[in-house]
């Protein structure tokens, strides 16, 4: 099964790449972003600061992705993507969440990534209801895998048991 749901801390995973649910400035934050920056060490901040602004305060627009090294993480790369803030569902949230997954997978493939782990992008501070986000995330990943040879394995890394259960249900494994 190339897509698998696991429960745990994404910063501990010895995969080729982990995906970060970042903000547009790539300035670090709370949630999984904070955990990744703490575990990677200060070089990750420096690497993010070296990514050029595309407009004031924006290094990575919502729905796009950027890649850095993983530094002190077990993962070789961090792919930073910015999920949509949930505004009720009529502000292109599903299309933007799809784009996050697709653009992350595109960068991963360009860098020869065989194993990649995604967190539940937008499902924390950004307020996307997990029951709505999980099917969008999984459909986007399946669409990519149907058309490309890489990555070979995709982990959906959920921090809580409740989130893992929502993603397992969406994957059809419950
Ligand atoms: N491993 C895996 N998942 C984690 C971890 C971890 N170590 N820590 C938190 N999570 C989970 C959260 O429980 C949530 O289910 O990641 C999911 C995404 O939540 P957030 O990190 O809040 O991400 P998001 O909703 O996309 O909000 C992004 O938060 O920290 C800021 O800079 C970030 O502004 C950006 C915003």
GROMACS .gro file of C-alpha atoms and ligand atoms in nm:
model
  210
    1UNK     CA    1   0.000   0.000   0.000
    2UNK     CA    2   0.180   0.318  -0.110
    3UNK     CA    3  -0.033   0.541   0.120
    4UNK     CA    4  -0.040   0.465   0.491
    5UNK     CA    5  -0.178   0.650   0.794
    6UNK     CA    6   0.041   0.647   1.103
    7UNK     CA    7   0.007   0.819   1.439
    8UNK     CA    8   0.315   0.991   1.575
    9UNK     CA    9   0.561   1.279   1.566
   10UNK     CA   10   0.663   1.362   1.210
   11UNK     CA   11   1.000   1.497   1.329
   12UNK     CA   12   1.107   1.145   1.430
   13UNK     CA   13   1.049   0.979   1.093
   14UNK     CA   14   1.354   0.852   0.901
   15UNK     CA   15   1.200   0.925   0.559
   16UNK     CA   16   1.354   1.104   0.261
   17UNK     CA   17   1.129   1.409   0.312
   18UNK     CA   18   0.880   1.542   0.562
   19UNK     CA   19   0.628   1.810   0.472
   20UNK     CA   20   0.589   2.116   0.694
   21UNK     CA   21   0.256   2.299   0.735
   22UNK     CA   22   0.420   2.642   0.727
   23UNK     CA   23   0.316   3.006   0.695
   24UNK     CA   24   0.375   3.222   0.385
   25UNK     CA   25   0.678   3.395   0.536
   26UNK     CA   26   0.839   3.057   0.622
   27UNK     CA   27   0.921   3.225   0.953
   28UNK     CA   28   0.839   2.931   1.181
   29UNK     CA   29   0.541   2.912   1.409
   30UNK     CA   30   0.358   2.677   1.644
   31UNK     CA   31   0.214   2.332   1.577
   32UNK     CA   32   0.404   2.104   1.344
   33UNK     CA   33   0.601   2.401   1.206
   34UNK     CA   34   0.743   2.477   1.552
   35UNK     CA   35   0.818   2.111   1.617
   36UNK     CA   36   1.004   2.075   1.287
   37UNK     CA   37   1.211   2.390   1.345
   38UNK     CA   38   1.301   2.280   1.699
   39UNK     CA   39   1.406   1.935   1.585
   40UNK     CA   40   1.595   2.054   1.276
   41UNK     CA   41   1.791   2.321   1.464
   42UNK     CA   42   1.866   2.687   1.380
   43UNK     CA   43   2.010   2.606   1.037
   44UNK     CA   44   1.654   2.547   0.916
   45UNK     CA   45   1.562   2.907   0.997
   46UNK     CA   46   1.868   3.025   0.804
   47UNK     CA   47   1.774   2.808   0.506
   48UNK     CA   48   1.419   2.946   0.510
   49UNK     CA   49   1.548   3.303   0.531
   50UNK     CA   50   1.756   3.236   0.218
   51UNK     CA   51   1.441   3.159   0.017
   52UNK     CA   52   1.353   3.476  -0.178
   53UNK     CA   53   1.038   3.677  -0.113
   54UNK     CA   54   0.792   3.667  -0.403
   55UNK     CA   55   0.607   3.967  -0.257
   56UNK     CA   56   0.633   4.149   0.075
   57UNK     CA   57   0.630   3.900   0.366
   58UNK     CA   58   0.563   3.605   0.131
   59UNK     CA   59   0.828   3.346   0.049
   60UNK     CA   60   0.580   3.068  -0.029
   61UNK     CA   61   0.226   3.163  -0.136
   62UNK     CA   62  -0.063   2.949  -0.010
   63UNK     CA   63  -0.086   2.630  -0.217
   64UNK     CA   64   0.282   2.636  -0.322
   65UNK     CA   65   0.585   2.455  -0.176
   66UNK     CA   66   0.957   2.514  -0.118
   67UNK     CA   67   1.231   2.267  -0.023
   68UNK     CA   68   1.523   2.283   0.221
   69UNK     CA   69   1.756   2.034   0.381
   70UNK     CA   70   1.646   1.859   0.699
   71UNK     CA   71   1.961   1.949   0.900
   72UNK     CA   72   1.937   1.774   1.241
   73UNK     CA   73   1.619   1.585   1.145
   74UNK     CA   74   1.633   1.220   1.046
   75UNK     CA   75   1.462   1.329   0.723
   76UNK     CA   76   1.696   1.446   0.445
   77UNK     CA   77   1.460   1.717   0.317
   78UNK     CA   78   1.184   1.941   0.451
   79UNK     CA   79   0.920   2.044   0.200
   80UNK     CA   80   0.746   2.357   0.327
   81UNK     CA   81   0.396   2.415   0.203
   82UNK     CA   82   0.127   2.659   0.310
   83UNK     CA   83  -0.223   2.528   0.351
   84UNK     CA   84  -0.536   2.741   0.324
   85UNK     CA   85  -0.696   2.903   0.626
   86UNK     CA   86  -1.050   2.763   0.654
   87UNK     CA   87  -1.307   3.036   0.581
   88UNK     CA   88  -1.609   2.810   0.548
   89UNK     CA   89  -1.523   2.631   0.225
   90UNK     CA   90  -1.612   2.889  -0.039
   91UNK     CA   91  -1.269   3.053  -0.062
   92UNK     CA   92  -1.102   2.786  -0.279
   93UNK     CA   93  -0.990   2.590   0.027
   94UNK     CA   94  -1.017   2.244  -0.137
   95UNK     CA   95  -0.829   2.356  -0.451
   96UNK     CA   96  -0.557   2.517  -0.240
   97UNK     CA   97  -0.522   2.210  -0.018
   98UNK     CA   98  -0.500   1.993  -0.331
   99UNK     CA   99  -0.232   2.223  -0.468
  100UNK     CA  100  -0.027   2.193  -0.145
  101UNK     CA  101  -0.014   1.817  -0.179
  102UNK     CA  102   0.050   1.820  -0.554
  103UNK     CA  103   0.325   2.084  -0.537
  104UNK     CA  104   0.491   1.905  -0.243
  105UNK     CA  105   0.489   1.580  -0.439
  106UNK     CA  106   0.623   1.756  -0.748
  107UNK     CA  107   0.921   1.893  -0.552
  108UNK     CA  108   0.972   1.556  -0.384
  109UNK     CA  109   0.981   1.379  -0.718
  110UNK     CA  110   1.225   1.634  -0.862
  111UNK     CA  111   1.457   1.554  -0.570
  112UNK     CA  112   1.430   1.176  -0.606
  113UNK     CA  113   1.234   1.135  -0.283
  114UNK     CA  114   1.113   0.777  -0.240
  115UNK     CA  115   0.948   0.811   0.103
  116UNK     CA  116   0.760   1.118   0.221
  117UNK     CA  117   0.545   1.201   0.523
  118UNK     CA  118   0.268   1.462   0.532
  119UNK     CA  119   0.112   1.610   0.845
  120UNK     CA  120  -0.259   1.700   0.851
  121UNK     CA  121  -0.204   2.026   0.662
  122UNK     CA  122  -0.443   2.310   0.765
  123UNK     CA  123  -0.613   2.090   1.027
  124UNK     CA  124  -0.469   2.274   1.328
  125UNK     CA  125  -0.436   2.651   1.364
  126UNK     CA  126  -0.575   2.704   1.012
  127UNK     CA  127  -0.904   2.542   1.114
  128UNK     CA  128  -0.981   2.315   0.817
  129UNK     CA  129  -1.228   2.051   0.944
  130UNK     CA  130  -1.034   1.721   0.938
  131UNK     CA  131  -1.334   1.525   0.802
  132UNK     CA  132  -1.328   1.755   0.498
  133UNK     CA  133  -0.950   1.789   0.466
  134UNK     CA  134  -0.862   1.418   0.482
  135UNK     CA  135  -1.049   1.311   0.163
  136UNK     CA  136  -0.905   1.609  -0.026
  137UNK     CA  137  -0.550   1.526   0.088
  138UNK     CA  138  -0.586   1.158   0.000
  139UNK     CA  139  -0.747   1.221  -0.340
  140UNK     CA  140  -0.465   1.462  -0.430
  141UNK     CA  141  -0.198   1.209  -0.333
  142UNK     CA  142  -0.372   0.924  -0.518
  143UNK     CA  143  -0.402   1.137  -0.829
  144UNK     CA  144  -0.027   1.204  -0.820
  145UNK     CA  145   0.067   0.842  -0.756
  146UNK     CA  146  -0.156   0.724  -1.040
  147UNK     CA  147   0.049   0.931  -1.284
  148UNK     CA  148   0.403   0.919  -1.142
  149UNK     CA  149   0.652   0.653  -1.028
  150UNK     CA  150   0.774   0.850  -0.726
  151UNK     CA  151   0.741   0.876  -0.434
  152UNK     CA  152   0.707   0.502  -0.367
  153UNK     CA  153   0.564   0.545  -0.017
  154UNK     CA  154   0.353   0.823   0.132
  155UNK     CA  155   0.288   0.839   0.506
  156UNK     CA  156   0.007   1.048   0.647
  157UNK     CA  157   0.146   1.127   0.991
  158UNK     CA  158  -0.125   1.226   1.237
  159UNK     CA  159  -0.030   1.356   1.580
  160UNK     CA  160  -0.341   1.240   1.765
  161UNK     CA  161  -0.535   0.916   1.764
  162UNK     CA  162  -0.849   1.108   1.668
  163UNK     CA  163  -0.686   1.261   1.361
  164UNK     CA  164  -0.540   0.923   1.261
  165UNK     CA  165  -0.887   0.773   1.281
  166UNK     CA  166  -1.032   1.044   1.054
  167UNK     CA  167  -0.755   0.989   0.796
  168UNK     CA  168  -0.787   0.607   0.816
  169UNK     CA  169  -1.158   0.638   0.758
  170UNK     CA  170  -1.096   0.859   0.454
  171UNK     CA  171  -0.838   0.612   0.322
  172UNK     CA  172  -1.093   0.336   0.356
  173UNK     CA  173  -0.897   0.126   0.601
  174UNK     CA  174  -1.140   0.137   0.891
  175LIG     N1  175   0.398   1.568   1.412
  175LIG     C1  176   0.287   1.550   1.335
  175LIG     N2  177   0.180   1.630   1.339
  175LIG     C2  178   0.185   1.735   1.427
  175LIG     C3  179   0.296   1.761   1.509
  175LIG     C4  180   0.408   1.671   1.500
  175LIG     N3  181   0.516   1.689   1.573
  175LIG     N4  182   0.269   1.872   1.585
  175LIG     C5  183   0.146   1.911   1.551
  175LIG     N5  184   0.094   1.830   1.456
  175LIG     C6  185  -0.038   1.832   1.392
  175LIG     C7  186  -0.148   1.910   1.460
  175LIG     O1  187  -0.199   1.836   1.571
  175LIG     C8  188  -0.249   1.925   1.347
  175LIG     O2  189  -0.331   1.809   1.338
  175LIG     O3  190  -0.029   1.894   1.265
  175LIG     C9  191  -0.160   1.930   1.221
  175LIG    C10  192  -0.153   2.065   1.154
  175LIG     O4  193  -0.168   2.168   1.250
  175LIG     P1  194  -0.081   2.302   1.251
  175LIG     O5  195   0.061   2.269   1.282
  175LIG     O6  196  -0.150   2.400   1.337
  175LIG     O7  197  -0.083   2.347   1.094
  175LIG     P2  198  -0.192   2.434   1.012
  175LIG     O8  199  -0.331   2.415   1.060
  175LIG     O9  200  -0.161   2.408   0.867
  175LIG    O10  201  -0.154   2.584   1.048
  175LIG    C11  202  -0.035   2.640   0.998
  175LIG    O11  203   0.039   2.720   1.210
  175LIG    O12  204   0.233   2.707   1.328
  175LIG    C12  205   0.166   2.777   1.237
  175LIG    O13  206   0.347   2.864   1.105
  175LIG    C13  207   0.234   2.780   1.101
  175LIG    O14  208   0.105   2.973   1.055
  175LIG    C14  209   0.120   2.837   1.025
  175LIG    C15  210  -0.001   2.761   1.080
   0.00000   0.00000   0.00000
